mmCIF file with all atom_site columns, C-alpha atoms in Angstrom:
data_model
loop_
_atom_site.group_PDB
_atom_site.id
_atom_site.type_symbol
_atom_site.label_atom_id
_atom_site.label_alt_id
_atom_site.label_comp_id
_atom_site.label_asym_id
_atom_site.label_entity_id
_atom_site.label_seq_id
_atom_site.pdbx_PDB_ins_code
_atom_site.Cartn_x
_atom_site.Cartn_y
_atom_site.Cartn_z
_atom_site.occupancy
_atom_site.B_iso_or_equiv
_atom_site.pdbx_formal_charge
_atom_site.auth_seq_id
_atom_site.auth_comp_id
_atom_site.auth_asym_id
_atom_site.auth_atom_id
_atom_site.pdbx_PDB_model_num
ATOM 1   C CA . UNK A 1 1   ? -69.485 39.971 -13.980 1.00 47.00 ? 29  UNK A CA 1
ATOM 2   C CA . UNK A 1 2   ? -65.976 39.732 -12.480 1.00 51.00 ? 30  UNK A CA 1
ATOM 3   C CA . UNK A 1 3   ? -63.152 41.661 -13.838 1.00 51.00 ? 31  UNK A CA 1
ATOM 4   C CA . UNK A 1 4   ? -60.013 39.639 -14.986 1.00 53.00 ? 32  UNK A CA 1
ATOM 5   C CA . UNK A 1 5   ? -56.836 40.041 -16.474 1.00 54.00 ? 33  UNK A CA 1
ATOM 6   C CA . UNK A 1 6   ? -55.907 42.813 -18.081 1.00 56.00 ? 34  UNK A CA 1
ATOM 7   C CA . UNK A 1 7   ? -58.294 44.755 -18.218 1.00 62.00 ? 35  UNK A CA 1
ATOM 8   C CA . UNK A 1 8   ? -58.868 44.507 -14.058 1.00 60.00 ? 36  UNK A CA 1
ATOM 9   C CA . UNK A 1 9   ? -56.030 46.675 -13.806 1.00 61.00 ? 37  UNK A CA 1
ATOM 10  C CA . UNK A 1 10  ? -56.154 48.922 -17.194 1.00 65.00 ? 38  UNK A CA 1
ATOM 11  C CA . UNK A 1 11  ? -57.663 51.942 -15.429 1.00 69.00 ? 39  UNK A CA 1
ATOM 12  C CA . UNK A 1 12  ? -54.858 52.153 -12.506 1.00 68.00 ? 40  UNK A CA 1
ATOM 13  C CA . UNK A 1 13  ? -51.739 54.067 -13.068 1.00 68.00 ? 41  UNK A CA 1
ATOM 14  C CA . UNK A 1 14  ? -48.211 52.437 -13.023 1.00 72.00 ? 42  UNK A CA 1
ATOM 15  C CA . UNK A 1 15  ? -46.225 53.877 -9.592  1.00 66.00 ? 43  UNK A CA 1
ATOM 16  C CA . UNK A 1 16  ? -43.924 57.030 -10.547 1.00 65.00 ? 44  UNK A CA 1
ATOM 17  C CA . UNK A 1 17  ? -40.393 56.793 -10.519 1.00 71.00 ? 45  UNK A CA 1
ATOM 18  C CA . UNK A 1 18  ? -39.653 59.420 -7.923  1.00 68.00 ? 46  UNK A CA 1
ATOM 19  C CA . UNK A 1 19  ? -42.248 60.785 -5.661  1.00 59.00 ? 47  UNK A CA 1
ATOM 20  C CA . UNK A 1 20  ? -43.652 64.209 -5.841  1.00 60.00 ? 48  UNK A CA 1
ATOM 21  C CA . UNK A 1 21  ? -44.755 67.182 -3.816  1.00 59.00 ? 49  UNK A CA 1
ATOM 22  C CA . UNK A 1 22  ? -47.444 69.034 -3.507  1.00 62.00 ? 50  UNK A CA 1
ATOM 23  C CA . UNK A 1 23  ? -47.093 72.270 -5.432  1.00 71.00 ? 51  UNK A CA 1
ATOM 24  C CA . UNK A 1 24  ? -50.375 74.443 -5.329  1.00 85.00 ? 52  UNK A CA 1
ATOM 25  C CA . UNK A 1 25  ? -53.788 73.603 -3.826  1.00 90.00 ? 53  UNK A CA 1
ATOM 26  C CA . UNK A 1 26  ? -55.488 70.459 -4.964  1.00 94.00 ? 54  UNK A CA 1
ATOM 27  C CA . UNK A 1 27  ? -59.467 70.633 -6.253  1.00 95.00 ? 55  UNK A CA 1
ATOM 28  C CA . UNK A 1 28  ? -60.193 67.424 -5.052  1.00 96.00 ? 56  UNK A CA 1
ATOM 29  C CA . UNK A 1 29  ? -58.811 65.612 -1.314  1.00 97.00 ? 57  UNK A CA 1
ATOM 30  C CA . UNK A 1 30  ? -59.361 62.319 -0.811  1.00 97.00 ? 58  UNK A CA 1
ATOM 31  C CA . UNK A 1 31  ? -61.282 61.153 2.335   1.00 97.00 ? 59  UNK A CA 1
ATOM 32  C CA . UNK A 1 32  ? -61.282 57.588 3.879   1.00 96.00 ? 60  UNK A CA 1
ATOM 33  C CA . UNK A 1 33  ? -64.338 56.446 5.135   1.00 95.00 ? 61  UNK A CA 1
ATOM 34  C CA . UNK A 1 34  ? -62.971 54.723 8.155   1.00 89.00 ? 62  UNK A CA 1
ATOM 35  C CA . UNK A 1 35  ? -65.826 52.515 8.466   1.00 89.00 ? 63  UNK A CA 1
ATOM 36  C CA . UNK A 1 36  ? -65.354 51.331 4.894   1.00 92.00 ? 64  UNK A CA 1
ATOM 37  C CA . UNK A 1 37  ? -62.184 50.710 5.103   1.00 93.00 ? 65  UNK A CA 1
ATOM 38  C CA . UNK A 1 38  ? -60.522 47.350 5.864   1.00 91.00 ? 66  UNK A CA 1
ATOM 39  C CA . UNK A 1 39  ? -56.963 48.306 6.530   1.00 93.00 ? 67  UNK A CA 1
ATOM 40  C CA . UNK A 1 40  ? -55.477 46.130 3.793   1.00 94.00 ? 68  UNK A CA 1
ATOM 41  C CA . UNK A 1 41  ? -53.279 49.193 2.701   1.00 95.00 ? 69  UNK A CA 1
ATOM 42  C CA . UNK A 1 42  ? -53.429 48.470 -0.811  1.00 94.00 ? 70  UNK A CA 1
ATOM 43  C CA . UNK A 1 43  ? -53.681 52.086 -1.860  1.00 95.00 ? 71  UNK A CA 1
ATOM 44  C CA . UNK A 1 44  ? -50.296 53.102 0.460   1.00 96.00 ? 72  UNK A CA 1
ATOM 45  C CA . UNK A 1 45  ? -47.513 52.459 -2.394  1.00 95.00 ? 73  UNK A CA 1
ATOM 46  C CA . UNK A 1 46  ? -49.822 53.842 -5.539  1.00 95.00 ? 74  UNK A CA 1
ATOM 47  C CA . UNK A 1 47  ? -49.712 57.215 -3.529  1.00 95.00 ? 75  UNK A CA 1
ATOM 48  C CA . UNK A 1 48  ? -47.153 59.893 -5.335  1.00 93.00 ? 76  UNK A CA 1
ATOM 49  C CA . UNK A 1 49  ? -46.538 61.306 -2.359  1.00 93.00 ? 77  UNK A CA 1
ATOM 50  C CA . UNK A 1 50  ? -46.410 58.998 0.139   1.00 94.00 ? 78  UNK A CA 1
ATOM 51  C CA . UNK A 1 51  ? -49.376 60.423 2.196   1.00 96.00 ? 79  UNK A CA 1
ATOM 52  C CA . UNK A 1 52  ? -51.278 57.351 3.184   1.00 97.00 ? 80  UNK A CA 1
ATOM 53  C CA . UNK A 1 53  ? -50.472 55.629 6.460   1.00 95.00 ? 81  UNK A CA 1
ATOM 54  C CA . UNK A 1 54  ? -52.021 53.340 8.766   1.00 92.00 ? 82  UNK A CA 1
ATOM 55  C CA . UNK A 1 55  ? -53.878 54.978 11.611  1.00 90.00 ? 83  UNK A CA 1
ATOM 56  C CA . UNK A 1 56  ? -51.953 54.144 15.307  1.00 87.00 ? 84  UNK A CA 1
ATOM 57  C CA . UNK A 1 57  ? -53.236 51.040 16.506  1.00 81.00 ? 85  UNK A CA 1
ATOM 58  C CA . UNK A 1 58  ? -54.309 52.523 19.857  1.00 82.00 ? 86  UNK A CA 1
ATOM 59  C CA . UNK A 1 59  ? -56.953 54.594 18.527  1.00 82.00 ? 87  UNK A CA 1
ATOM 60  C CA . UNK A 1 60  ? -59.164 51.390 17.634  1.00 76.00 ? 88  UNK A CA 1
ATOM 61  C CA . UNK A 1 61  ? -59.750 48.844 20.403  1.00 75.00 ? 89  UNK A CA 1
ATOM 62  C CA . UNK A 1 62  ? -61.842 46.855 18.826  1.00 79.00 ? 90  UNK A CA 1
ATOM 63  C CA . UNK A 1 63  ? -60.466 46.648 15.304  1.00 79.00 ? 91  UNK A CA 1
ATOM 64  C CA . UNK A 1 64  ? -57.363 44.183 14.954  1.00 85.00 ? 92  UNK A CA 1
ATOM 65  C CA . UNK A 1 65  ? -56.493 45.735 11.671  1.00 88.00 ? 93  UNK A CA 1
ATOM 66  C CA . UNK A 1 66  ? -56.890 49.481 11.658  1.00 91.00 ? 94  UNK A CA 1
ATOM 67  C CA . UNK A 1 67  ? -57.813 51.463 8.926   1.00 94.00 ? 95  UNK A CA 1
ATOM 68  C CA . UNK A 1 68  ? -55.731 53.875 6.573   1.00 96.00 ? 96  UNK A CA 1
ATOM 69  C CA . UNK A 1 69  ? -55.435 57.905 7.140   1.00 95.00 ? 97  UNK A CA 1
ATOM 70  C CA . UNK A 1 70  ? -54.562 60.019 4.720   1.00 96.00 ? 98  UNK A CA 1
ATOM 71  C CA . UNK A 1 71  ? -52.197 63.023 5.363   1.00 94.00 ? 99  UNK A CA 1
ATOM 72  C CA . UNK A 1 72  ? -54.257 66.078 3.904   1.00 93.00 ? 100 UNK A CA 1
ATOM 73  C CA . UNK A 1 73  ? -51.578 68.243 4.478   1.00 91.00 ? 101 UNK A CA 1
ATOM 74  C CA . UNK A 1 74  ? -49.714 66.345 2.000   1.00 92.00 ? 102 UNK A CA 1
ATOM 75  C CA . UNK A 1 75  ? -52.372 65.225 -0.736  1.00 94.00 ? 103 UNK A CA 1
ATOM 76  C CA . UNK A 1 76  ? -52.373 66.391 -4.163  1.00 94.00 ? 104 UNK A CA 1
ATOM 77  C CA . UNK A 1 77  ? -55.647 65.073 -5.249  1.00 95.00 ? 105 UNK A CA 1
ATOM 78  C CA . UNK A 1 78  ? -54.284 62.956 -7.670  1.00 95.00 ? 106 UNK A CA 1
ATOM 79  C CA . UNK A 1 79  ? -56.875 60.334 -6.919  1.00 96.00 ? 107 UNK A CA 1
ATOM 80  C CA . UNK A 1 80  ? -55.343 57.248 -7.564  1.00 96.00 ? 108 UNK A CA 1
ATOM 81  C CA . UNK A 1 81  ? -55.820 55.818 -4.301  1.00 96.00 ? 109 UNK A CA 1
ATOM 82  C CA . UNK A 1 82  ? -59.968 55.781 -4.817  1.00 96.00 ? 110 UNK A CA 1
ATOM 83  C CA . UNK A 1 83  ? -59.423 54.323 -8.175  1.00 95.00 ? 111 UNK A CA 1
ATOM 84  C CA . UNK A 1 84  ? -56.904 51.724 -6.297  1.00 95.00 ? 112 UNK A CA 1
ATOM 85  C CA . UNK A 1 85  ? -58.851 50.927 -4.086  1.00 94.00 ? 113 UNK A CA 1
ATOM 86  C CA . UNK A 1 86  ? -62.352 51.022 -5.597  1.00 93.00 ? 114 UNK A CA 1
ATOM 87  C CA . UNK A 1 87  ? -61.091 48.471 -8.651  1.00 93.00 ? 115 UNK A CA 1
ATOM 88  C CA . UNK A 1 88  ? -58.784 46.368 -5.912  1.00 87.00 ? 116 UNK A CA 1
ATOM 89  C CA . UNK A 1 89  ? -60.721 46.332 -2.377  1.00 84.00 ? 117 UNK A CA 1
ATOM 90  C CA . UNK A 1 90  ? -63.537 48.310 -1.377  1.00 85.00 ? 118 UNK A CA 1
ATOM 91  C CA . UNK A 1 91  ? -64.916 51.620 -2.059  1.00 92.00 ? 119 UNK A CA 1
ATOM 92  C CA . UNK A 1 92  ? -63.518 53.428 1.122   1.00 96.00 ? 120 UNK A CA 1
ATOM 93  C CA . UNK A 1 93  ? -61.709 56.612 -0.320  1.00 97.00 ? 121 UNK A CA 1
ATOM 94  C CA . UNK A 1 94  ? -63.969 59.379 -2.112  1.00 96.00 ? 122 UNK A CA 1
ATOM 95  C CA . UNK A 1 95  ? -62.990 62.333 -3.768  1.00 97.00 ? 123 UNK A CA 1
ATOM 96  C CA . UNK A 1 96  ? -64.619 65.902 -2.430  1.00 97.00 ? 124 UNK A CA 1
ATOM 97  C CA . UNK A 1 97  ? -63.567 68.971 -3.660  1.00 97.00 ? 125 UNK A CA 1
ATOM 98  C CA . UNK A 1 98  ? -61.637 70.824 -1.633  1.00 96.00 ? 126 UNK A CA 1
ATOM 99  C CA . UNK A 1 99  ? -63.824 73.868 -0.550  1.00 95.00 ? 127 UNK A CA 1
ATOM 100 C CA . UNK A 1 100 ? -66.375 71.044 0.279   1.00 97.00 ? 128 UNK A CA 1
ATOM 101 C CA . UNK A 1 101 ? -63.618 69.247 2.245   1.00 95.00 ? 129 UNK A CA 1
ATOM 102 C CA . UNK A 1 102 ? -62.648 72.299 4.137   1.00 94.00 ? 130 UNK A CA 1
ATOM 103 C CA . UNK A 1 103 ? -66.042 73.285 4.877   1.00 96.00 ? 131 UNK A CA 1
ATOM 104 C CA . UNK A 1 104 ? -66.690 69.851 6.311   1.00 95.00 ? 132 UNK A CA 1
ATOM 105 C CA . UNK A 1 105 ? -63.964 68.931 8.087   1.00 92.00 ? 133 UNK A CA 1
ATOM 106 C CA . UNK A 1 106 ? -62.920 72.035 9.354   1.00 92.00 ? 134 UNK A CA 1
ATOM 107 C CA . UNK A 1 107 ? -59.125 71.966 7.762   1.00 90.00 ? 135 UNK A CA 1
ATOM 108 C CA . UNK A 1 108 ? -58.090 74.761 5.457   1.00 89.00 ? 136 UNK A CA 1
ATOM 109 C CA . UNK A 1 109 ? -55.689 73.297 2.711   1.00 88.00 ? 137 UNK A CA 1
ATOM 110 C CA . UNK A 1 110 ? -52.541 74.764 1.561   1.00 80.00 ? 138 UNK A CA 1
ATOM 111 C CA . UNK A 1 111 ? -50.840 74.659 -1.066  1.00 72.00 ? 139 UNK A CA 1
#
């Protein structure tokens, strides 16, 4: 059954008036599955804190439309760009917790 109206966007948060930082160590980090993930950048301006970005262009030569990267360094695990993107697009940012994340990927997160 498609969604419509107003209730396709009900569960996704209205942008906040100034943007944030990240103040102590999220639980959760959101992870884009690259190969998932059609580059439409619909979940860059719902992110607080402004940690989404394209990735470079170079790094994909076969892909005319790159996908997103998210800045763990900066996340706050707010999660709004999975639910952005899972009710909008795709399904190609997950939330892990973070000791999951960090064992994982390597990366220890501050905050």
């Amino acid at each position: 059954m498609a969604k419509t109206g107003q209730n396709f966007y009900k569960s996704i948060p209205e942008l906040p008036k100034a943007m944030q930082t990240k103040k102590r160590k999220p639980k959760l980090m959101a992870v884009v599955d690259e190969d998932n993930c059609t580059g439409c950048q619909v979940c860059v301006p719902f992110c607080p804190v402004d940690c989404i970005a394209a990735v470079d262009t170079d790094v994909y030569d076969n892909r005319p439309i790159p996908p997103v990267q998210i800045r763990f360094d900066e996340c706050i695990g707010c999660q709004i760009c999975a639910r952005v993107c899972t009710q909008l697009t795709w399904d190609a940012i997950r939330m892990l917790p973070t000791a999951q994340f960090e064992a994982q990927y390597g990366i220890t997160v501050e905050g």
